[in-house]
């Protein structure tokens, strides 16, 4: 979702900077946060902390609590869909493609943003970071989506913006398509399909 369907970075970075500011720690730029996102918000907050604080679990947890309180209240101030993604999702739905979301964002935030920006799409499931479930690139989330959709691996495609997403697809035994507009540079990786627009995603899916 983040970096693929929605550009959430400004709201994420604003919330982490809020937690840093409360403690008098250095703030970070959008470009710096682009290198920190992707493995759940606890890891995001931990990476933003000064080096001598990163291994203090109680401090990380306290900063994470401040981040989540602020982020929950400001989750959609700047967040918006990437060009063409709402249209693409609607087109895929109307053509009978089963759709699901697999994110490392905390579950409540994932559900809220999907319901706001894609309110008419009956996703098979919307999965985020949930207690007791591993984060991507563990393939369990792929297996859960396939089970709920009633699909085989050869019928599924994972679209994402990061090496973590592509590793999740590989670990889950399904095809991966990377987008070029997300938070990680994906061009030039051998044997990886990278698309530059929502229209190119449709072309790739039509050629299956």
Phi, psi and omega in degrees: 000296179295126179086353180238296175277317189233141170269102184254003194295322183294321178288322176297311183294324177296322180288320178293318177299326175300314179295324177291317183297322179301332184256002180074020181272159178300145177268168182232158180272167176304315181298323178293321180291333177301330181273351184259336186281161169124348183232033180094156188288332178296317177293324177299311180297317180300317180294332181282340182288155173303152186304323184281002179247348190297331184263006176270097187299324180293323178290317178300316181296321180292317178294323178296320178297318178294320177301310185294323179297315180290315184295320179300325181278344184229028191292336185234027180291313182245348183297138180205157177290149172289155183306129174083354186286322177296319179294319180297313181298318178297318180296315179299318178300314183290340176270003175090011178283132177280133186239144177214160177243132177231106188231156171266000174290150180302147192304314184297319179292320178299311181298318183297312184292321178295319180293329180285314189265343179227056190293337185260003183264122179275076179303141176303318176197154175236108187245129175237202178283114183237142178304133178088356179244138180287155177277159167302143016267017174302135185283358183302325182291325175295314180299322179293317178297313181299319179297315182290331180275344183070035184246158172268162183301322183291348180261005187243150176225137174251127179249127183207179186242008189218160172303327177300316178297316182292326176291324176299315178299314180298313180297327181274357177075027179238168180286144176241139173236127181259142174261149185270353188262006184275212190261001179228139174291124185244353180291147172085002177279124184303141174062025180245129175278120179239130180247153183252359181201164176298325179298322179291329174299315181298320179297314181298318180290327181290336182273357179291000000 
